[in-house]
C-alpha cells in the first residue's frame, strides 16, 4: 500500500498547506481519488454553515468496508489487520489478517441481514474491546446500517436514552467484559435498559466471559449460533451495500452543555477520506508499522484511529482489551515490547497515572521499536509531555499532540511526526485543509499572533459533523449559531508568535475527566434524581491525574445522619444514571447556592472555590446573598 497523499518532507507540507487553502476542492478531490469509489462524485463540496448543510463528494458512491477490507485482499490478505491483546496477559492473543477480517465481517453482515437489519437501520453496539466489536462495526457499514457504539462504562439508563433517541431496534453485545480485575456484566446492563425499550427486536450476544446471562426467547440470540446458521447457508459472500457519500455511517453520542447527550452523525465518504488522510500523515504510518491506539472503540478516537483510519490505510491496528495498570503499571510497555509497537497513541490521563509509578515498570521493557508517540483527549501538561518524550520515546520519537473532537471526526490540529516541529503543550498547526480562527466573544475574528480567543473553524473539512441525530436544529444551535459563519468548537485557545495553537480547555459547561467529555448539566440532573437532593451545582477543578475532577455542591434535605453515607448514595445515583465515569470526586453539602437576583447559579464563583481560589472570587456584586459564599468557602473539601 502506498499513500500518494502522504506528506514526506517539510517542503511537501508547505505545498499541501498552500494548495489546501487556495484550492480546497482540488486538494481534497486529489486525496479522495486514491480511494475505491463505485461512482465518482459529481461535486467535491457544497456547503452552507448557516443551516448547516455540508456535502462532500456528493453523487459519489462507495462502501467504506471495501476500502478497509476488499481492496487490500490482493496485496495485504495475509498481513495482520488487527492484533488483539487480551485483558489477561496469560490468555492467548489473536492475529486477524485482512483476509480473516474480511471473512468475519462478511459473515456477521449476513447475520445482521438474516435478522432483518436493513440499510439505514440503527444498530447499537455495546461490547468490550474484543475483535468482534470491530467486526460488528464493519458489518453494519457493510450493509449500510448505522452503528451507534456505546462505551461499556455507560449505565442502563444512558443506554436506554440513546436507544430511544436513535430508535435503534437492534443490539449487539457481549455476555460480559473484562477490564483489569473487574468483570462487567454487559448483557445484564442491556437487559435493564430494555425494560424501557420495548421496540428493540433483536439482541445478539457474543460469548466472552461466560458470566450467566438471561436470554429472552424470540429476542436474544447467541452470536456463535447465528454465525453457524450463515455458515450452513453456504453463500459466504455479502456484497457491500453501495452507499452515497453523504449517507450516514454512524452515530456517536457525546456530551454538550445541556443535560442530554447529542448523537453526532458522520457520513461515509468524507469521514473515510479524512480519517485515512490524517492517520497516514500525522503518525507518518509506514507499511508494516504496528499502530497501538489505547482508546476504547466506544469513543471517537477508537472509531477513527483503531478501526476506520488504520484499516483504510491497510495498517496493522493493535487492539487492547485491558487497562494500563493491570496486572501492573508496566502493561502498556509490556504490550509495546511484545508486539514491537511502532506508534503509540494514548491519553494524558494514562501517562500521568503511569508516571506516578516511577520508571521501574518502564525500564524492564524494550521500547526500542517505538517511532512515534501521540496524545489525545485533553491538554497535555508539559511535565507529562516531557516524561513521555524522555522515558518512553528516549528523546528519539516525535510526540504528536493531536487536538480534535467527536464532531470533527479526525485530527484537526497537530504536528506531523518528524515533518513539522513539536512544542510541548501545543497542538501546534492545523492539518492541511483545516482553517482555524480565534474569535472574541462578539464573534469577531482575532487576527495576529500572541492572542487568545474562542476556537472556531471557518471552512468545512471532509469529516465535519453533518447533523445531530433526529434534531438538525440542535446541531445548528450548538455548533453554528454562537458565532455565525463559523463552526464553534467549545474550546478556548491561544496562538503563539509562530502561529502555533495551544488549546486551553472548554469555555462551555463541559468537563473533561480523564479525557472523557461530561456535561455539568448531565451530572446535576443525575444528582438531582437522588431522593434527598434539593438542588445541585457541578463544576470542574484541576485534578493531578484525571485532568479535571468533578466537584458537586449539593443542597440536601436531611442533613442529619451520616454525611459520608449520603455522599456514597449520591455517587451511586450518578453511576446508575450515567455511569461510573461521571461519579463526583467531591461532594460538598451546602445550605444554599450562590445565585444572582434573577436566580442564576454563579458557577464562576463555585469554580473558583472548587479550584481552591478562595481569596479572589472576582465580581460578586450581582450576588443575591453574599453570606452564601462565605458559608461555602468555610465548608470547602
Ligand atoms: C478526540 C476527543 C473533545 C474535547 C475537545 C478538547 C479536548 C481533545 C485535545 C484536547 C487539548 C488536545 N474527542 N481535547 N484533544 N484538548 N489538547 N490534544 O477527545 O469529543 O471526546 O473531546 O477534548 O476540549 O473539545 S472528544
XYZ file of C-alpha atoms and ligand atoms in Angstrom:
663
model
C 0.000 0.000 0.000
C 1.397 3.371 -0.926
C -0.151 6.667 0.004
C 0.020 9.239 -2.775
C -1.198 11.841 -0.285
C 1.456 11.167 2.350
C 3.490 14.255 3.135
C 7.145 13.259 3.405
C 9.086 16.476 3.859
C 8.583 19.940 5.343
C 8.552 21.249 1.771
C 5.718 18.920 0.811
C 3.939 20.084 3.935
C 4.238 23.687 2.768
C 2.866 22.761 -0.619
C -0.077 20.875 0.879
C -0.894 23.755 3.234
C -0.938 26.206 0.352
C -2.874 24.053 -2.056
C -5.468 23.164 0.584
C -6.241 26.813 1.325
C -6.022 28.132 -2.223
C -7.983 25.300 -3.779
C -9.641 23.153 -1.112
C -11.828 21.329 -3.598
C -8.951 20.449 -5.882
C -6.901 19.416 -2.879
C -9.498 17.034 -1.420
C -10.506 15.698 -4.839
C -6.921 14.605 -5.328
C -6.765 12.927 -1.905
C -10.123 11.229 -2.460
C -9.019 9.892 -5.846
C -6.850 7.227 -4.254
C -9.846 5.548 -2.608
C -12.165 2.961 -4.092
C -15.331 4.629 -5.371
C -18.106 2.748 -7.124
C -19.005 6.021 -8.799
C -17.007 9.240 -8.781
C -18.590 12.269 -7.109
C -20.370 14.986 -9.075
C -19.218 17.855 -6.906
C -16.487 17.950 -4.271
C -18.066 20.362 -1.815
C -21.400 22.091 -1.318
C -21.761 23.973 1.908
C -23.673 26.454 3.969
C -22.665 26.889 7.613
C -25.837 28.790 8.494
C -28.331 25.991 8.061
C -25.896 23.990 8.328
C -25.804 21.919 5.176
C -22.492 20.391 4.203
C -21.940 17.835 1.476
C -18.616 16.337 0.483
C -18.258 14.256 -2.676
C -21.979 14.496 -3.456
C -23.085 11.958 -6.020
C -20.118 9.743 -5.168
C -20.860 6.112 -4.341
C -18.789 3.816 -2.174
C -18.711 1.414 0.689
C -16.151 2.153 3.367
C -15.626 -1.554 4.091
C -14.495 -2.161 0.520
C -11.863 0.458 1.255
C -10.986 -1.071 4.631
C -11.015 -4.693 3.517
C -11.751 -5.811 -0.057
C -9.256 -3.586 -1.792
C -6.431 -4.854 0.437
C -7.079 -8.557 -0.105
C -4.786 -8.859 -3.110
C -1.692 -7.268 -1.624
C -2.280 -7.490 2.121
C -4.529 -10.539 2.503
C -2.088 -12.354 4.771
C -0.984 -9.254 6.676
C -2.386 -8.633 10.146
C -5.237 -6.138 10.174
C -5.929 -6.461 13.887
C -3.669 -7.791 16.592
C -5.657 -8.348 19.739
C -4.102 -8.357 23.186
C -6.472 -9.714 25.840
C -7.007 -8.234 29.264
C -5.241 -11.180 30.892
C -1.650 -11.443 29.636
C -1.833 -15.211 30.256
C -4.603 -15.620 27.697
C -3.659 -16.139 24.051
C -3.517 -13.093 21.836
C -5.115 -13.143 18.386
C -3.827 -12.084 14.999
C -6.528 -11.369 12.427
C -5.327 -10.939 8.879
C -7.101 -8.792 6.321
C -8.451 -11.983 4.762
C -9.734 -13.232 8.146
C -11.275 -9.887 8.966
C -12.978 -9.682 5.596
C -14.385 -13.154 6.148
C -15.644 -12.345 9.650
C -17.205 -9.069 8.577
C -18.988 -10.688 5.641
C -20.253 -13.463 7.922
C -21.570 -11.122 10.544
C -23.050 -8.822 7.908
C -25.037 -11.857 6.777
C -26.083 -12.496 10.365
C -27.425 -8.954 10.532
C -29.236 -9.407 7.238
C -30.754 -12.698 8.428
C -32.116 -10.827 11.371
C -33.745 -8.339 9.077
C -31.354 -5.425 9.638
C -31.667 -3.107 6.640
C -29.789 -0.157 5.225
C -30.385 2.907 7.379
C -31.436 0.897 10.462
C -29.688 1.860 13.685
C -27.708 -0.864 15.425
C -26.482 -0.245 18.955
C -23.172 -1.907 19.786
C -22.376 -2.324 23.488
C -19.327 -4.560 23.749
C -15.943 -4.775 25.394
C -12.701 -4.363 23.459
C -12.771 -7.659 21.582
C -12.072 -8.030 17.841
C -15.760 -8.810 17.301
C -16.502 -5.214 18.256
C -14.608 -4.082 15.149
C -16.306 -6.873 13.197
C -19.752 -5.674 14.307
C -18.931 -2.069 13.414
C -17.687 -3.026 9.964
C -20.562 -5.453 9.366
C -23.005 -2.590 9.926
C -21.069 -0.428 7.496
C -21.053 -3.322 5.018
C -24.845 -3.379 4.779
C -25.402 0.333 5.278
C -26.811 0.049 8.783
C -25.928 2.970 11.058
C -23.910 1.874 14.075
C -24.140 3.576 17.412
C -21.385 2.278 19.651
C -21.925 2.877 23.349
C -18.907 2.725 25.652
C -19.078 -0.265 28.008
C -18.898 2.001 31.059
C -22.278 3.637 30.458
C -25.254 2.706 32.603
C -28.538 1.069 31.621
C -30.260 4.452 31.789
C -27.710 6.026 29.421
C -28.173 3.136 27.023
C -31.948 3.450 27.158
C -31.732 7.188 26.414
C -29.504 6.528 23.416
C -31.606 3.646 22.127
C -34.683 5.831 22.312
C -33.054 8.820 20.684
C -31.810 6.712 17.766
C -34.842 4.399 17.723
C -32.377 1.523 17.495
C -34.143 -1.820 17.144
C -31.034 -3.995 17.108
C -28.311 -4.501 19.683
C -25.016 -6.332 19.553
C -23.438 -7.007 22.922
C -21.330 -9.473 24.919
C -22.235 -11.566 27.928
C -19.603 -9.636 29.846
C -16.347 -7.745 29.502
C -13.011 -7.941 31.305
C -11.336 -4.747 32.431
C -8.399 -5.202 34.777
C -9.556 -7.326 37.692
C -13.201 -6.414 37.049
C -15.844 -8.229 35.099
C -18.616 -6.059 33.663
C -21.972 -7.788 33.088
C -22.779 -6.102 29.764
C -25.796 -8.213 28.830
C -27.359 -7.709 32.229
C -26.968 -3.925 31.837
C -28.632 -4.207 28.419
C -31.490 -6.183 29.989
C -32.034 -3.370 32.476
C -32.025 -0.809 29.661
C -34.516 -2.806 27.604
C -37.185 -2.729 30.293
C -37.832 0.788 28.952
C -37.174 -0.017 25.292
C -39.800 -2.458 24.123
C -39.177 -1.517 20.488
C -35.862 -3.426 20.450
C -36.359 -6.503 18.288
C -33.104 -8.429 18.460
C -30.128 -8.658 20.787
C -27.114 -10.594 19.517
C -24.809 -11.715 22.321
C -21.171 -12.684 21.898
C -19.665 -15.044 24.451
C -16.663 -13.552 26.190
C -16.661 -14.090 29.950
C -19.294 -16.846 30.361
C -20.925 -14.904 33.149
C -24.520 -16.214 33.475
C -26.971 -14.309 31.281
C -30.700 -14.354 30.792
C -31.648 -14.929 27.161
C -35.178 -13.860 26.285
C -36.954 -16.129 23.815
C -37.531 -14.568 20.406
C -35.393 -11.538 21.194
C -31.963 -12.673 22.329
C -29.624 -14.710 20.152
C -26.092 -16.019 20.579
C -23.554 -14.612 18.138
C -21.977 -18.062 17.740
C -25.307 -19.731 16.852
C -26.103 -17.054 14.299
C -22.687 -17.495 12.674
C -23.334 -21.249 12.425
C -26.599 -20.539 10.656
C -24.960 -18.429 7.961
C -22.173 -20.988 7.605
C -24.679 -23.699 6.736
C -26.396 -21.415 4.246
C -23.390 -21.800 2.011
C -23.058 -18.349 0.459
C -20.007 -16.866 2.128
C -20.234 -13.532 0.348
C -22.029 -10.366 1.287
C -21.749 -7.775 -1.418
C -21.170 -4.338 0.026
C -24.171 -2.037 0.002
C -23.417 0.821 -2.333
C -23.722 3.993 -0.271
C -23.994 7.636 -1.212
C -21.011 9.601 0.048
C -23.390 11.579 2.267
C -25.310 8.598 3.674
C -24.796 8.397 7.429
C -22.107 5.952 8.531
C -22.574 6.154 12.277
C -23.954 7.985 15.268
C -21.785 8.578 18.305
C -23.235 10.217 21.390
C -21.246 12.909 23.126
C -21.864 15.369 25.922
C -22.588 19.029 25.490
C -23.621 21.825 27.781
C -27.207 20.589 28.074
C -28.309 17.580 30.100
C -28.928 15.408 27.067
C -26.085 13.824 25.047
C -26.107 14.543 21.320
C -25.952 11.925 18.593
C -23.159 13.193 16.363
C -23.680 11.916 12.812
C -20.812 11.214 10.436
C -21.165 10.368 6.760
C -19.462 7.678 4.682
C -17.319 9.460 2.117
C -15.871 12.456 3.898
C -15.194 10.554 7.096
C -13.334 7.846 5.204
C -11.162 10.318 3.329
C -10.317 12.469 6.318
C -9.607 9.749 8.891
C -7.296 7.957 6.467
C -5.561 11.152 5.377
C -4.966 12.306 8.936
C -3.889 8.840 10.118
C -1.258 8.453 7.429
C 0.081 11.980 7.792
C 0.000 12.772 11.499
C 1.519 9.436 12.546
C 3.580 9.065 9.356
C 2.424 5.481 9.085
C 4.726 3.269 7.006
C 3.613 -0.121 5.629
C 4.308 -2.817 8.192
C 4.188 -0.488 11.200
C 2.247 -1.653 14.246
C -0.123 1.064 15.396
C -1.303 0.904 19.008
C -4.103 3.277 19.906
C -5.056 2.713 23.548
C -8.520 4.273 23.313
C -11.750 2.297 23.523
C -13.760 1.871 20.319
C -16.648 3.313 22.348
C -15.090 6.764 21.835
C -14.407 8.625 18.608
C -10.653 8.020 18.916
C -11.270 4.288 18.665
C -13.647 4.673 15.715
C -11.208 6.805 13.729
C -7.782 5.519 14.786
C -8.317 1.882 15.753
C -10.881 0.911 13.147
C -11.538 3.078 10.116
C -8.382 5.164 9.566
C -5.849 2.359 10.055
C -7.850 -0.258 8.175
C -8.488 2.023 5.200
C -4.730 2.578 5.155
C -4.069 -1.183 5.208
C -2.306 -0.784 8.537
C -1.916 -3.181 11.443
C -4.024 -1.953 14.326
C -3.352 -3.262 17.802
C -6.460 -3.583 19.914
C -6.011 -3.906 23.682
C -8.783 -5.198 25.897
C -7.286 -4.226 29.248
C -6.223 -1.192 31.237
C -2.803 0.474 31.710
C -2.374 -0.534 35.347
C -3.321 -4.219 35.399
C -1.827 -6.649 36.295
C 0.716 -3.886 36.877
C 1.697 -0.424 35.688
C 4.046 -1.915 33.087
C 1.234 -3.295 30.940
C 1.463 -0.770 28.067
C 5.223 -1.242 27.926
C 4.777 -4.984 28.010
C 2.453 -4.750 25.010
C 4.837 -2.416 23.166
C 7.693 -4.850 23.768
C 5.701 -7.990 22.939
C 4.476 -6.770 19.537
C 7.288 -4.334 18.731
C 4.819 -1.470 18.512
C 5.930 1.429 16.309
C 3.242 4.020 17.026
C 1.716 4.526 20.457
C -1.324 6.818 20.618
C -2.623 7.405 24.136
C -4.123 9.941 26.530
C -2.516 12.368 29.005
C -4.511 10.883 31.869
C -2.970 7.455 31.225
C 0.501 8.972 31.044
C 0.053 10.903 34.293
C -1.253 7.840 36.036
C 1.710 5.737 34.841
C 4.196 8.473 35.762
C 3.194 8.075 39.384
C 4.580 4.511 39.415
C 8.087 5.681 38.565
C 10.430 4.211 35.973
C 10.580 0.682 37.381
C 7.746 -0.653 35.202
C 9.151 1.176 32.154
C 12.774 0.165 32.270
C 12.146 -3.559 32.429
C 10.850 -3.482 28.842
C 12.423 -2.959 25.449
C 10.734 0.068 23.884
C 13.186 0.488 21.029
C 10.578 -0.348 18.370
C 8.729 2.904 19.079
C 8.961 5.575 16.395
C 6.065 7.914 17.097
C 4.130 8.843 20.243
C 0.737 10.519 20.224
C -1.523 12.217 22.740
C -5.237 12.978 22.572
C -8.295 13.813 24.635
C -7.260 16.774 26.762
C -4.486 19.301 27.063
C -1.206 17.526 27.829
C 0.704 19.288 30.576
C 4.374 19.953 29.972
C 5.524 17.504 32.654
C 3.626 14.600 31.114
C 4.830 15.596 27.651
C 8.475 15.575 28.791
C 8.081 12.293 30.630
C 6.641 10.646 27.545
C 9.313 12.134 25.327
C 12.254 11.236 27.546
C 11.320 7.973 29.212
C 9.172 6.333 26.577
C 10.491 7.895 23.364
C 14.058 8.130 24.747
C 14.246 11.513 23.032
C 14.069 9.850 19.634
C 10.346 9.697 18.905
C 8.367 12.711 17.783
C 5.419 13.362 20.116
C 2.253 14.438 18.313
C -0.284 16.358 20.382
C -3.493 15.864 18.426
C -6.442 18.173 19.036
C -9.820 17.152 17.696
C -13.374 16.257 18.721
C -16.126 13.704 18.235
C -17.698 16.295 15.939
C -14.598 16.784 13.799
C -14.256 13.045 13.075
C -10.484 13.249 12.760
C -7.387 15.090 13.970
C -7.599 18.823 13.225
C -4.609 20.487 14.849
C -1.383 18.572 15.393
C 2.223 18.453 14.425
C 3.133 15.784 11.877
C 5.593 13.262 13.262
C 9.074 14.129 12.091
C 7.789 16.596 9.500
C 6.675 19.625 11.484
C 8.142 20.655 14.844
C 6.520 19.878 18.166
C 6.157 22.311 21.011
C 5.259 20.908 24.438
C 1.653 21.658 25.445
C 0.861 22.951 21.956
C -1.144 21.017 19.375
C 0.797 23.337 17.008
C -0.519 23.679 13.441
C -3.747 22.820 11.627
C -3.680 19.924 9.199
C -3.876 20.846 5.536
C -7.481 21.726 4.744
C -8.241 22.904 8.275
C -8.769 26.641 8.765
C -8.871 27.550 12.461
C -9.627 31.052 13.663
C -9.863 32.677 17.062
C -12.873 34.882 17.660
C -13.731 37.233 20.504
C -16.973 36.976 22.450
C -18.684 39.191 19.878
C -17.741 36.750 17.145
C -15.117 38.984 15.565
C -12.032 37.258 14.196
C -8.882 37.972 16.206
C -6.002 38.421 13.812
C -2.303 38.269 14.548
C -0.222 36.274 16.964
C 0.185 36.004 20.740
C -3.588 36.158 21.086
C -6.320 34.133 22.819
C -9.898 33.525 21.849
C -12.661 31.068 21.151
C -11.533 28.407 18.713
C -13.638 28.218 15.557
C -13.144 26.677 12.125
C -14.155 28.798 9.189
C -14.210 26.305 6.334
C -15.524 22.739 6.089
C -13.261 19.695 6.139
C -14.474 16.307 4.888
C -15.283 14.698 8.261
C -17.157 17.606 9.825
C -20.331 16.679 11.778
C -23.341 16.590 9.446
C -26.161 16.708 11.965
C -27.201 15.661 15.431
C -29.385 12.617 15.011
C -33.074 13.403 14.822
C -32.621 17.095 15.595
C -30.862 19.161 12.972
C -31.766 22.423 14.660
C -29.831 21.301 17.710
C -26.760 20.877 15.529
C -27.174 24.394 14.183
C -27.717 25.893 17.628
C -24.844 24.024 19.229
C -22.114 24.489 16.693
C -23.071 27.056 14.067
C -25.075 29.792 15.776
C -22.823 31.051 18.607
C -20.520 32.681 16.052
C -22.451 32.913 12.773
C -20.469 31.741 9.798
C -18.165 29.560 11.854
C -18.104 26.084 13.347
C -17.572 26.672 17.084
C -15.540 24.054 18.918
C -16.388 24.995 22.512
C -12.658 25.287 23.260
C -10.577 28.243 24.283
C -7.250 28.647 22.541
C -4.019 30.650 22.392
C -1.962 31.308 19.250
C 1.747 31.976 19.749
C 4.164 34.135 17.805
C 4.773 31.392 15.250
C 1.084 30.637 14.704
C 1.081 27.512 16.896
C -2.198 26.697 18.608
C -2.463 25.807 22.245
C -5.855 24.509 23.382
C -6.598 25.841 26.853
C -9.774 23.870 27.620
C -13.522 24.139 27.278
C -15.210 27.502 27.549
C -18.660 25.925 27.946
C -20.111 23.768 30.722
C -18.417 20.613 29.526
C -15.893 18.818 31.725
C -13.047 16.672 30.513
C -12.481 13.956 33.082
C -9.719 11.512 32.154
C -10.247 12.517 28.538
C -13.981 11.802 28.742
C -16.431 14.559 27.954
C -19.096 15.009 30.602
C -21.625 17.834 30.769
C -22.047 19.511 34.159
C -25.801 19.619 33.487
C -25.850 15.866 32.931
C -24.198 15.241 36.294
C -26.508 17.733 38.017
C -29.573 16.025 36.545
C -28.305 12.691 37.819
C -27.536 14.049 41.295
C -30.967 15.690 41.436
C -32.604 12.317 40.842
C -31.484 11.266 44.306
C -34.444 11.471 46.675
C -32.654 13.560 49.298
C -31.275 16.163 46.908
C -32.985 19.532 46.579
C -30.589 21.257 44.227
C -27.035 20.896 42.979
C -24.341 22.652 41.012
C -21.414 20.840 39.402
C -18.108 22.338 38.327
C -14.680 21.034 37.360
C -11.459 21.503 39.309
C -7.845 20.650 38.442
C -7.057 17.011 39.204
C -3.487 15.644 39.105
C -4.326 12.517 37.144
C -7.761 12.973 35.627
C -7.007 16.464 34.316
C -10.314 17.626 35.710
C -12.209 16.290 38.678
C -15.945 16.645 39.327
C -16.908 18.870 42.264
C -20.559 18.849 43.286
C -22.192 21.396 45.597
C -25.381 19.820 46.878
C -28.316 21.095 48.887
C -29.514 18.046 50.789
C -32.819 17.651 52.568
C -31.824 15.595 55.575
C -28.588 16.899 56.986
C -28.896 14.614 59.990
C -27.406 11.151 59.606
C -24.030 10.130 58.264
C -22.786 12.622 55.651
C -20.409 10.099 54.137
C -23.196 7.610 53.565
C -25.252 10.312 51.873
C -22.284 11.113 49.647
C -21.979 7.469 48.685
C -25.690 7.316 47.920
C -25.461 10.331 45.641
C -22.381 8.922 43.940
C -24.215 5.637 43.431
C -27.132 7.500 41.891
C -24.830 9.184 39.383
C -23.236 5.847 38.499
C -26.736 4.401 37.952
C -27.989 7.260 35.835
C -24.874 7.986 33.742
C -22.079 5.540 34.548
C -19.125 5.283 36.884
C -17.082 7.763 34.803
C -19.361 10.579 35.988
C -19.096 9.890 39.734
C -18.267 13.159 41.537
C -14.809 13.283 43.112
C -16.031 15.654 45.783
C -19.479 16.333 47.183
C -19.894 19.316 49.467
C -23.200 19.767 51.262
C -24.294 23.388 51.335
C -27.436 25.104 52.558
C -27.583 27.490 49.610
C -26.029 28.081 46.200
C -24.662 31.473 45.107
C -27.308 32.966 42.839
C -27.917 36.199 41.030
C -31.053 38.200 41.722
C -32.621 36.543 38.687
C -31.920 33.115 40.184
C -28.992 32.011 38.008
C -26.323 29.971 39.758
C -22.993 31.814 39.615
C -20.816 28.906 38.545
C -17.823 31.153 38.091
C -17.706 31.607 41.856
C -18.179 27.907 42.552
C -15.442 27.073 40.065
C -13.070 29.419 41.889
C -13.912 27.868 45.234
C -13.509 24.326 43.860
C -10.131 25.318 42.406
C -9.081 26.446 45.872
C -9.053 30.104 44.902
C -10.956 31.485 47.885
C -9.459 34.961 48.140
C -10.089 36.469 44.734
C -13.586 35.498 43.618
C -13.908 38.260 41.052
C -17.014 40.408 40.735
C -19.575 39.309 43.332
C -21.754 42.419 43.156
C -24.635 40.663 41.403
C -24.923 38.088 44.175
C -28.305 37.912 45.884
C -26.805 36.902 49.226
C -23.018 37.244 49.766
C -23.231 35.254 53.016
C -23.865 32.114 50.985
C -20.373 32.369 49.530
C -18.785 32.698 52.950
C -20.521 29.574 54.154
C -19.464 27.580 51.093
C -15.858 28.772 51.398
C -15.738 27.634 55.011
C -17.089 24.203 54.170
C -14.726 23.571 51.242
C -13.468 19.992 50.935
C -10.769 13.211 20.352
C -11.606 13.638 21.523
C -13.107 16.724 22.568
C -12.545 17.731 23.523
C -12.044 18.964 22.833
C -10.985 19.448 23.808
C -10.385 18.178 24.338
C -9.058 16.738 22.759
C -7.090 17.654 22.883
C -7.978 18.378 23.703
C -6.277 19.827 24.280
C -5.724 18.090 22.810
N -12.909 13.886 21.265
N -9.181 17.779 23.601
N -7.790 16.643 22.323
N -7.567 19.461 24.395
N -5.375 19.181 23.522
N -4.805 17.449 22.071
O -11.110 13.749 22.613
O -15.177 14.757 21.685
O -14.226 13.271 23.313
O -13.442 15.514 23.233
O -11.398 17.185 24.185
O -11.588 20.166 24.842
O -13.080 19.883 22.622
S -14.000 14.326 22.388
